[in-house]
Amino acid sequence: MDVPSSALLLHSSIDKDPLPQGCSGISISTDWILTHGIVLDPIIDKSYAVSNFVTNMVSGELITVPRELMSELKFRVYRDLGNDNDSRSSPLKEHHGMIVAAWQCPLLKKTFDEFFKTWSFSKSSEFTRSLRSIFLFVRIYNSESIVETSLEQALSCLLNQIPRNLIRGSSVIIESTPFGNPVFAGSIAHGVISNVVGDEGCVIMTDAYAFPGGEGGPVYIILPDSKHRIISGMVIAPLSWCRGEWVDYTFAANLMPCVLNILRKKNLPCRPITYQENIDVALDRGVVLVRCGINWGTGVLVHKDTGTFLTCSHVVAEASEREISIIMRPDKTNSCIRAKLLYRTPENQPYDIAVLRMDPQDVDPSLKSVRLSHTAILNKGEPVVSIGFPFSSSIRPTISSGVVSKSMDCALLTTCCVQSGTSGGPIINRTTGDMLGMVVCNVLSSDGTTLYPRMSLAVPATILSGPLREYLRTDNPNVLRAFTCDDAIVCKIWDFYPFLPAKL
């Protein structure tokens, strides 16, 4: 059974010269292309018939495109992208097709109406918002298939290839056509499954790069042998902003629940989803959410027997006026416990550390202490992940992969994608599971206009371990004052001149 591959779709009205811009898609059989509603964006404002069709679409109904409308929905389709290392000897193969059916996924619609309600995306017109939850089915009418495949057969075959559950932290590849430009057809980007959100986990969040034009492109999970991949998602939103902050994550439709809903609607036989706990235990078991007033951040359990947690000082800046709470399982009720602030470093001074404590009997039994690394020297390029709670305080932690970019005695720079809410979260060695540092901030340009999510600074674990060990030995919170640093060189490094830290 062939793995579904990426495709490029260009509306037939677009001239071939200069190079046109199109949209990505997934070749799910010889006869069928699955793509995203955004492919209609260039033509929806120019055609009343197309805009009327989209406006009147009923969520959860597989709709056949009216025959009189099909002439406006013809596309040139290019397939077999990226399968040959020498693209000069493997030109794009052109087919002709048209959109014959559409499905507005009720799961995606609800998720974008609720979870992403306050978010903004690269294209934010009213029509574009409605397109975001739509799947389109393109029929190839000059295919080379001997036996024609029905849409239902193609979807059933696709469903049988999709994994039944997704594990955060799993390696993924996005294959798409950035900017819809044929020059970039079949480009890939690597990352991990960062999180899964929405009803039935219908939206995948990944730190793999995608660009406008990549909508509709396939997302593959890379199997442990690193030689095989399986289809799992379809890119639906490559650029977004949350609370005015650029979100450097890609959002994709989780094809399992979405396709299953279509087949159920058609009353076709299909295997049910058997969900497992959507969690990578080794990464998640020591991470909690910390709330102080309206603010939240991430905390790390460093000693379960005493209920001791680490977070950032700026996360609990309002501790003198507001209660500090630790939420051990954001996706479950009754997991919020009050915490005591033992110590926090002064504002705007290295190392931006706070130590919290709660009654050990109140610590969730599923949590496990994170082991701090004792390695002072880290190799550039060493693979790491960050874990934290950006965007929402009601879902499980979000994971981002990266590498050690630079290691100093007093600071650890990584390429993990960190956003507001990640502060206090751990940087984890992917090989050993040890905590190498605690995320403090990413970087904001000195004029305050540009945020760099993939340049994140962390306090090294070697800085954290000494005072913590002394506190755990003596039970004297005064020893935590050793976290406060007034060394001129360290202060200068953490000032990042000519950049300023962007507190998370």
Coordinates of C-alpha atoms in Angstrom, one line a residue:
M1 CA 0.0 0.0 0.0
D2 CA 1.6 3.3 -1.1
V3 CA 2.0 6.0 1.5
P4 CA -0.1 9.1 0.5
S5 CA 2.2 11.7 -1.0
S6 CA 2.1 15.5 -1.4
A7 CA 0.7 17.3 -4.4
L8 CA 0.5 20.9 -5.7
L9 CA -2.7 22.4 -6.9
L10 CA -2.9 25.4 -9.2
H11 CA -6.2 26.9 -10.3
S12 CA -6.7 26.5 -14.0
S13 CA -7.3 30.3 -14.4
I14 CA -3.8 31.1 -13.2
D15 CA -1.3 31.8 -15.9
K16 CA 1.8 29.6 -16.1
D17 CA 4.1 32.6 -16.6
P18 CA 5.2 34.2 -14.3
L19 CA 5.4 31.3 -11.8
P20 CA 1.9 31.0 -10.2
Q21 CA 1.2 30.4 -6.5
G22 CA -1.0 27.5 -5.5
C23 CA -1.8 25.3 -2.6
S24 CA -0.6 21.9 -1.3
G25 CA -2.6 18.7 -1.2
I26 CA -2.4 15.0 -0.4
S27 CA -2.6 12.3 -3.1
I28 CA -4.7 9.7 -1.4
S29 CA -5.1 7.5 -4.5
T30 CA -4.5 7.6 -8.2
D31 CA -7.9 9.2 -8.7
W32 CA -8.2 11.5 -5.7
I33 CA -6.5 14.5 -4.0
L34 CA -7.4 15.6 -0.6
T35 CA -6.8 19.3 0.1
H36 CA -7.7 22.2 2.3
G37 CA -10.5 24.8 1.9
I38 CA -7.9 27.6 1.7
V39 CA -7.3 26.5 -2.0
L40 CA -10.5 28.4 -2.7
D41 CA -9.2 31.7 -1.2
P42 CA -7.8 33.2 -4.5
I43 CA -11.1 32.7 -6.3
I44 CA -13.8 33.0 -3.6
D45 CA -13.9 36.8 -3.8
K46 CA -14.2 36.7 -7.6
S47 CA -17.0 34.2 -7.9
Y48 CA -20.4 34.7 -6.3
A49 CA -21.3 31.1 -7.1
V50 CA -18.3 29.8 -5.2
S51 CA -18.7 32.1 -2.2
N52 CA -22.4 31.2 -2.1
F53 CA -21.5 27.5 -2.1
V54 CA -19.2 27.9 0.8
T55 CA -21.6 30.2 2.8
N56 CA -24.4 27.6 2.5
M57 CA -22.3 24.6 3.4
V58 CA -23.7 22.5 6.2
S59 CA -21.2 21.4 8.8
G60 CA -20.9 17.6 8.9
E61 CA -22.5 17.0 5.5
L62 CA -20.4 15.6 2.6
I63 CA -21.6 17.9 -0.2
T64 CA -21.4 17.2 -3.9
V65 CA -20.4 20.2 -5.9
P66 CA -23.2 21.3 -8.3
R67 CA -22.4 20.5 -11.9
E68 CA -22.7 24.1 -13.0
L69 CA -20.1 25.1 -10.5
M70 CA -17.4 22.5 -11.5
S71 CA -16.1 24.6 -14.4
E72 CA -14.9 27.2 -11.9
L73 CA -13.2 24.6 -9.7
K74 CA -10.8 23.1 -12.2
F75 CA -7.1 22.7 -11.2
R76 CA -3.8 21.6 -12.6
V77 CA -2.4 19.0 -10.2
Y78 CA 1.3 18.1 -9.9
R79 CA 2.2 14.8 -8.1
D80 CA 5.1 12.5 -7.3
L81 CA 6.8 15.4 -5.6
G82 CA 10.0 14.9 -3.7
N83 CA 10.5 11.2 -4.5
D84 CA 13.6 11.7 -6.6
N85 CA 16.8 13.1 -5.1
D86 CA 17.6 14.6 -8.5
S87 CA 14.6 16.8 -9.3
R88 CA 16.2 17.7 -12.7
S89 CA 15.6 14.2 -13.9
S90 CA 12.1 14.0 -12.3
P91 CA 10.0 16.9 -13.6
L92 CA 6.6 17.5 -12.0
K93 CA 3.9 15.3 -13.6
E94 CA 0.9 17.4 -14.5
H95 CA -2.7 16.1 -14.2
H96 CA -6.0 17.8 -14.5
G97 CA -8.8 17.6 -11.9
M98 CA -11.7 19.4 -10.4
I99 CA -13.2 19.7 -6.9
V100 CA -16.3 17.4 -6.9
A101 CA -17.0 17.2 -3.1
A102 CA -16.5 19.2 0.1
W103 CA -16.8 18.5 3.8
Q104 CA -16.9 21.1 6.6
C105 CA -15.6 19.1 9.5
P106 CA -17.7 19.8 12.7
L107 CA -14.8 18.9 14.9
L108 CA -12.5 21.5 13.3
K109 CA -15.3 24.1 13.1
K110 CA -16.0 23.8 16.8
T111 CA -12.3 23.9 17.7
F112 CA -11.6 27.1 15.6
D113 CA -14.8 28.7 17.0
E114 CA -13.8 28.0 20.6
F115 CA -10.2 27.1 21.2
F116 CA -8.9 29.5 18.5
K117 CA -11.6 32.1 18.9
T118 CA -9.2 34.9 20.1
W119 CA -6.4 33.9 17.7
S120 CA -5.5 35.6 14.4
F121 CA -4.1 33.9 11.3
S122 CA -2.2 35.1 8.2
K123 CA -5.5 35.4 6.3
S124 CA -8.3 36.5 8.5
S125 CA -11.2 37.5 6.2
E126 CA -14.6 36.1 7.1
F127 CA -14.5 33.7 4.1
T128 CA -11.0 32.5 5.1
R129 CA -12.2 31.7 8.6
S130 CA -15.0 29.5 7.2
L131 CA -12.5 27.8 4.8
R132 CA -10.2 26.7 7.7
S133 CA -12.5 23.8 8.7
I134 CA -13.2 22.6 5.1
F135 CA -11.8 19.5 3.3
L136 CA -12.0 19.5 -0.5
F137 CA -11.9 16.4 -2.7
V138 CA -10.3 16.8 -6.2
R139 CA -11.1 14.1 -8.8
I140 CA -8.3 13.5 -11.3
Y141 CA -10.0 13.0 -14.6
N142 CA -6.9 12.0 -16.6
S143 CA -5.5 9.6 -14.2
E144 CA -3.6 6.5 -15.2
S145 CA -5.6 4.1 -13.0
I146 CA -7.0 1.0 -14.6
V147 CA -9.8 0.6 -12.1
E148 CA -11.5 3.8 -10.9
T149 CA -11.6 4.3 -7.2
S150 CA -14.6 5.9 -5.5
L151 CA -14.1 8.6 -2.9
E152 CA -15.4 6.3 -0.2
Q153 CA -12.9 3.6 -1.1
A154 CA -10.0 6.2 -1.2
L155 CA -11.0 7.5 2.3
S156 CA -11.4 4.0 3.7
C157 CA -7.9 3.1 2.4
L158 CA -6.5 6.3 3.9
L159 CA -8.1 5.7 7.3
N160 CA -6.5 2.3 7.5
Q161 CA -3.0 3.9 7.2
I162 CA -3.5 6.5 9.9
P163 CA -2.3 5.8 13.5
R164 CA -5.0 5.4 16.1
N165 CA -3.3 7.5 18.7
L166 CA -0.7 10.3 18.7
I167 CA 2.1 10.6 21.2
R168 CA 3.5 14.0 21.9
G169 CA 7.1 14.3 21.2
S170 CA 7.0 11.9 18.3
S171 CA 9.1 12.9 15.3
V172 CA 7.2 14.2 12.3
I173 CA 7.8 15.5 8.7
I174 CA 5.7 18.0 6.8
E175 CA 5.9 17.8 3.0
S176 CA 4.4 20.7 1.1
T177 CA 4.9 23.5 -1.4
P178 CA 6.0 26.7 0.5
F179 CA 4.2 29.8 -0.9
G180 CA 2.5 27.4 -3.4
N181 CA 5.5 28.0 -5.7
P182 CA 6.4 25.0 -7.9
V183 CA 10.0 25.8 -7.4
F184 CA 9.7 24.6 -3.8
A185 CA 7.4 21.7 -4.5
G186 CA 7.9 18.7 -2.2
S187 CA 9.9 20.6 0.4
I188 CA 10.1 19.0 3.9
A189 CA 10.4 20.2 7.4
H190 CA 11.2 18.2 10.5
G191 CA 9.8 18.6 14.0
V192 CA 7.7 16.8 16.7
I193 CA 4.1 16.5 17.7
S194 CA 4.0 19.4 20.2
N195 CA 0.4 18.9 21.3
V196 CA -3.1 17.7 20.3
V197 CA -6.1 19.9 21.0
G198 CA -9.8 20.2 20.2
D199 CA -12.7 17.7 20.3
E200 CA -11.4 14.2 19.8
G201 CA -7.9 15.6 19.4
C202 CA -8.8 16.9 15.9
V203 CA -6.0 19.5 15.7
I204 CA -2.3 18.6 15.8
M205 CA 0.2 21.3 16.9
T206 CA 3.8 20.8 15.6
D207 CA 7.0 22.8 15.7
A208 CA 7.8 21.6 12.1
Y209 CA 7.9 24.6 9.8
A210 CA 5.2 25.3 7.3
F211 CA 4.6 28.4 5.2
P212 CA 1.6 29.9 3.4
G213 CA 0.8 27.7 0.5
G214 CA 1.7 24.7 2.6
E215 CA -2.0 24.3 3.6
G216 CA -3.3 20.9 2.5
G217 CA 0.2 19.3 2.7
P218 CA 0.6 16.0 4.5
V219 CA 2.1 15.5 8.0
Y220 CA 3.8 12.2 8.6
I221 CA 4.9 10.4 11.8
I222 CA 8.4 9.0 11.5
L223 CA 8.6 5.5 12.8
P224 CA 11.4 4.6 15.3
D225 CA 13.5 2.9 12.5
S226 CA 13.7 6.4 10.9
K227 CA 13.1 4.7 7.5
H228 CA 9.3 4.6 7.3
R229 CA 6.6 7.2 7.7
I230 CA 2.9 7.1 8.1
I231 CA 0.3 9.8 7.3
S232 CA -1.3 11.4 10.3
G233 CA -2.3 15.0 9.4
M234 CA -2.9 17.8 6.9
V235 CA -1.6 21.3 7.4
I236 CA -4.4 23.8 8.0
A237 CA -2.8 26.9 9.5
P238 CA 1.0 27.6 9.0
L239 CA 1.0 31.2 10.5
S240 CA -0.9 32.4 13.6
W241 CA -0.8 34.9 16.5
C242 CA -2.0 34.4 20.0
R243 CA -2.5 37.4 22.3
G244 CA -0.6 39.5 19.7
E245 CA 2.4 37.1 19.9
W246 CA 3.6 35.4 16.8
V247 CA 3.1 31.6 17.3
D248 CA 5.9 29.7 15.5
Y249 CA 4.0 26.5 15.4
T250 CA 2.1 24.8 12.6
F251 CA -1.5 23.5 13.1
A252 CA -2.7 20.5 11.2
A253 CA -5.9 18.5 11.0
N254 CA -5.6 15.1 12.8
L255 CA -6.9 13.0 9.9
M256 CA -8.0 10.1 12.1
P257 CA -11.0 11.6 13.8
C258 CA -11.8 13.9 10.8
V259 CA -11.9 11.1 8.2
L260 CA -13.6 8.8 10.6
N261 CA -16.4 11.3 10.9
I262 CA -16.9 11.4 7.1
L263 CA -17.1 7.6 6.9
R264 CA -19.5 7.4 9.8
K265 CA -21.7 10.0 8.1
K266 CA -21.8 7.8 5.0
N267 CA -22.6 4.7 7.2
L268 CA -19.5 2.9 5.9
P269 CA -17.8 0.2 8.0
C270 CA -14.7 1.5 9.9
R271 CA -12.7 0.6 12.9
P272 CA -13.3 2.8 16.0
I273 CA -10.6 4.9 17.5
T274 CA -9.1 3.3 20.6
Y275 CA -7.4 6.2 22.3
Q276 CA -4.5 5.7 24.6
E277 CA -3.3 8.3 27.1
N278 CA -2.0 11.0 24.8
I279 CA 1.2 11.5 26.7
D280 CA 4.9 10.8 26.5
V281 CA 5.4 9.8 30.2
A282 CA 9.2 10.4 30.2
L283 CA 8.7 14.0 29.2
D284 CA 5.5 15.0 31.1
R285 CA 5.6 13.4 34.5
G286 CA 7.5 16.2 36.3
V287 CA 5.9 19.2 34.7
V288 CA 3.0 21.2 36.2
L289 CA 1.2 24.5 35.6
V290 CA 1.8 27.4 38.0
R291 CA -0.8 30.1 38.5
C292 CA -0.5 33.4 40.3
G293 CA -3.4 35.8 39.8
I294 CA -4.2 36.0 36.1
N295 CA -0.7 34.9 35.1
W296 CA 0.5 31.4 34.5
G297 CA 3.7 29.6 33.8
T298 CA 5.3 26.2 34.1
G299 CA 6.8 24.5 37.1
V300 CA 9.1 21.5 37.5
L301 CA 8.9 19.0 40.3
V302 CA 12.4 18.6 41.6
H303 CA 11.8 16.7 44.8
K304 CA 8.6 14.7 45.2
D305 CA 9.2 13.7 48.9
T306 CA 9.2 17.3 50.0
G307 CA 6.8 18.7 47.3
T308 CA 9.5 21.1 46.0
F309 CA 9.0 22.8 42.6
L310 CA 11.0 25.2 40.5
T311 CA 9.6 28.0 38.3
C312 CA 10.6 31.5 37.2
S313 CA 10.5 34.5 39.5
H314 CA 8.5 36.6 37.1
V315 CA 5.8 33.9 37.0
V316 CA 5.0 34.5 40.7
A317 CA 5.7 38.3 40.7
E318 CA 2.3 39.0 42.3
A319 CA 2.9 36.5 45.1
S320 CA 2.7 39.2 47.8
E321 CA -0.9 39.9 46.7
R322 CA -2.1 36.8 44.9
E323 CA -2.3 33.1 45.8
I324 CA 0.0 30.7 44.1
S325 CA -1.5 27.5 42.8
I326 CA 0.0 24.4 41.2
I327 CA -2.2 22.6 38.7
M328 CA -0.8 19.1 38.3
R329 CA -3.2 17.9 35.6
P330 CA -4.7 20.8 33.7
D331 CA -7.0 18.5 31.8
K332 CA -8.6 17.2 35.0
T333 CA -10.6 18.8 37.8
N334 CA -9.6 18.9 41.4
S335 CA -5.9 19.0 40.7
C336 CA -5.3 22.6 41.8
I337 CA -3.3 22.9 45.1
R338 CA -2.1 26.0 46.9
A339 CA 1.6 26.4 47.0
K340 CA 4.0 28.3 49.3
L341 CA 6.7 30.6 47.9
L342 CA 10.0 29.8 49.6
Y343 CA 12.1 32.2 47.6
R344 CA 12.2 34.2 44.4
T345 CA 15.1 36.2 43.0
P346 CA 14.7 40.0 42.7
E347 CA 13.1 41.3 39.6
N348 CA 15.3 42.0 36.6
Q349 CA 18.2 40.2 38.2
P350 CA 19.8 36.8 37.3
Y351 CA 18.7 34.1 37.5
D352 CA 14.9 34.6 37.6
I353 CA 14.3 31.6 39.8
A354 CA 11.5 30.9 42.3
V355 CA 11.2 27.9 44.6
L356 CA 7.7 26.6 45.6
R357 CA 6.6 24.0 48.1
M358 CA 3.4 22.2 48.7
D359 CA 2.3 19.4 51.1
P360 CA 3.9 16.2 49.7
Q361 CA 0.7 14.3 50.4
D362 CA -1.0 16.6 47.9
V363 CA 1.4 15.8 45.1
D364 CA -0.3 13.8 42.3
P365 CA 0.9 10.2 42.5
S366 CA 1.5 10.1 38.7
L367 CA 4.1 12.9 39.0
K368 CA 7.8 12.0 39.2
S369 CA 10.8 14.2 40.2
V370 CA 12.8 15.5 37.3
R371 CA 16.5 14.6 37.5
L372 CA 18.8 17.5 37.1
S373 CA 21.9 17.0 34.9
H374 CA 25.3 17.4 36.6
T375 CA 27.0 18.0 33.2
A376 CA 28.5 21.4 33.0
I377 CA 29.7 21.2 29.4
L378 CA 27.1 20.6 26.7
N379 CA 27.8 19.9 23.1
K380 CA 26.5 22.3 20.5
G381 CA 23.8 20.6 18.4
E382 CA 22.8 18.2 21.2
P383 CA 19.1 17.4 20.7
V384 CA 16.8 18.7 23.4
V385 CA 13.1 19.5 24.0
S386 CA 11.3 22.2 25.9
I387 CA 8.1 21.5 27.8
G388 CA 5.6 24.1 29.0
F389 CA 2.1 25.7 28.9
P390 CA 1.9 28.3 26.1
F391 CA -1.4 29.5 24.7
S392 CA -3.7 27.6 27.1
S393 CA -3.8 26.6 30.7
S394 CA -6.4 23.9 30.1
I395 CA -4.5 21.4 27.9
R396 CA -1.6 19.1 28.5
P397 CA 2.0 20.5 28.2
T398 CA 3.3 21.5 24.8
I399 CA 6.6 20.1 23.5
S400 CA 9.1 21.7 21.2
S401 CA 12.2 20.1 19.8
G402 CA 15.5 21.9 19.2
V403 CA 19.2 21.7 19.8
V404 CA 21.8 23.3 22.1
S405 CA 22.8 26.4 20.3
K406 CA 25.3 27.7 22.8
S407 CA 26.3 26.6 26.3
M408 CA 27.8 29.0 28.9
D409 CA 28.5 28.6 32.6
C410 CA 25.6 30.9 33.4
A411 CA 23.2 30.5 30.5
L412 CA 22.0 27.9 28.0
L413 CA 20.8 28.9 24.6
T414 CA 18.6 26.5 22.6
T415 CA 16.5 26.6 19.4
C416 CA 13.4 25.3 21.0
C417 CA 10.2 27.3 20.2
V418 CA 9.1 28.9 23.4
Q419 CA 6.1 31.2 23.9
S420 CA 4.4 32.9 26.8
G421 CA 3.5 30.4 29.5
T422 CA 6.7 28.3 28.9
S423 CA 8.6 30.1 31.6
G424 CA 9.8 27.8 34.3
G425 CA 9.6 24.7 32.0
P426 CA 12.5 22.3 31.6
I427 CA 15.0 21.8 28.8
I428 CA 15.3 18.0 28.6
N429 CA 18.1 16.0 27.0
R430 CA 16.2 13.7 24.5
T431 CA 18.7 10.9 25.0
T432 CA 19.0 10.7 28.8
G433 CA 15.8 12.5 30.0
D434 CA 17.8 14.7 32.3
M435 CA 16.9 18.3 32.8
L436 CA 19.6 20.5 31.3
G437 CA 18.1 23.9 32.2
M438 CA 15.0 25.9 33.1
V439 CA 13.4 28.2 30.4
V440 CA 13.4 31.8 31.4
C441 CA 12.8 33.8 28.2
N442 CA 13.2 34.1 24.5
V443 CA 14.5 37.2 22.8
L444 CA 12.8 40.5 21.8
S445 CA 14.5 43.0 19.6
S446 CA 15.7 46.2 21.3
D447 CA 13.0 48.2 19.6
G448 CA 10.3 45.9 20.9
T449 CA 8.9 45.0 17.5
T450 CA 10.2 41.5 16.8
L451 CA 10.0 38.4 18.9
Y452 CA 12.3 35.4 18.2
P453 CA 10.5 32.3 19.5
R454 CA 13.3 29.9 18.5
M455 CA 16.0 31.7 20.4
S456 CA 15.3 30.7 24.0
L457 CA 17.5 31.2 27.1
A458 CA 17.5 28.9 30.1
V459 CA 19.2 28.7 33.5
P460 CA 21.7 25.7 33.4
A461 CA 20.9 22.8 35.7
T462 CA 24.3 23.2 37.3
I463 CA 23.3 26.6 38.6
L464 CA 20.1 25.2 40.0
S465 CA 21.4 22.0 41.6
G466 CA 23.8 23.5 44.3
P467 CA 21.3 25.7 46.3
L468 CA 18.6 23.1 45.8
R469 CA 20.7 20.3 47.3
E470 CA 21.7 22.6 50.3
Y471 CA 18.0 23.5 50.9
L472 CA 16.9 19.8 50.8
R473 CA 19.7 18.9 53.2
T474 CA 19.1 21.7 55.7
D475 CA 15.4 22.5 55.2
N476 CA 16.5 26.1 55.5
P477 CA 15.0 28.4 52.8
N478 CA 17.6 31.1 53.5
V479 CA 20.2 29.0 51.6
L480 CA 18.1 29.7 48.4
R481 CA 19.4 33.2 48.5
A482 CA 22.4 31.8 46.7
F483 CA 20.3 31.9 43.5
T484 CA 20.6 35.6 43.5
C485 CA 23.6 36.7 41.4
D486 CA 25.2 40.1 41.3
D487 CA 28.2 39.1 39.2
A488 CA 28.8 41.8 36.7
I489 CA 29.7 39.4 33.8
V490 CA 26.6 37.3 34.5
C491 CA 24.4 40.3 34.7
K492 CA 25.7 41.6 31.4
I493 CA 25.1 38.2 29.7
W494 CA 21.5 38.1 30.9
D495 CA 21.0 41.7 29.7
F496 CA 21.7 40.4 26.1
Y497 CA 22.8 43.8 24.9
P498 CA 21.9 44.9 22.2
F499 CA 18.8 42.7 22.8
L500 CA 16.4 42.7 25.6
P501 CA 14.9 39.5 27.2
A502 CA 11.2 38.8 26.4
K503 CA 9.8 37.5 29.7
L504 CA 7.4 34.7 29.1

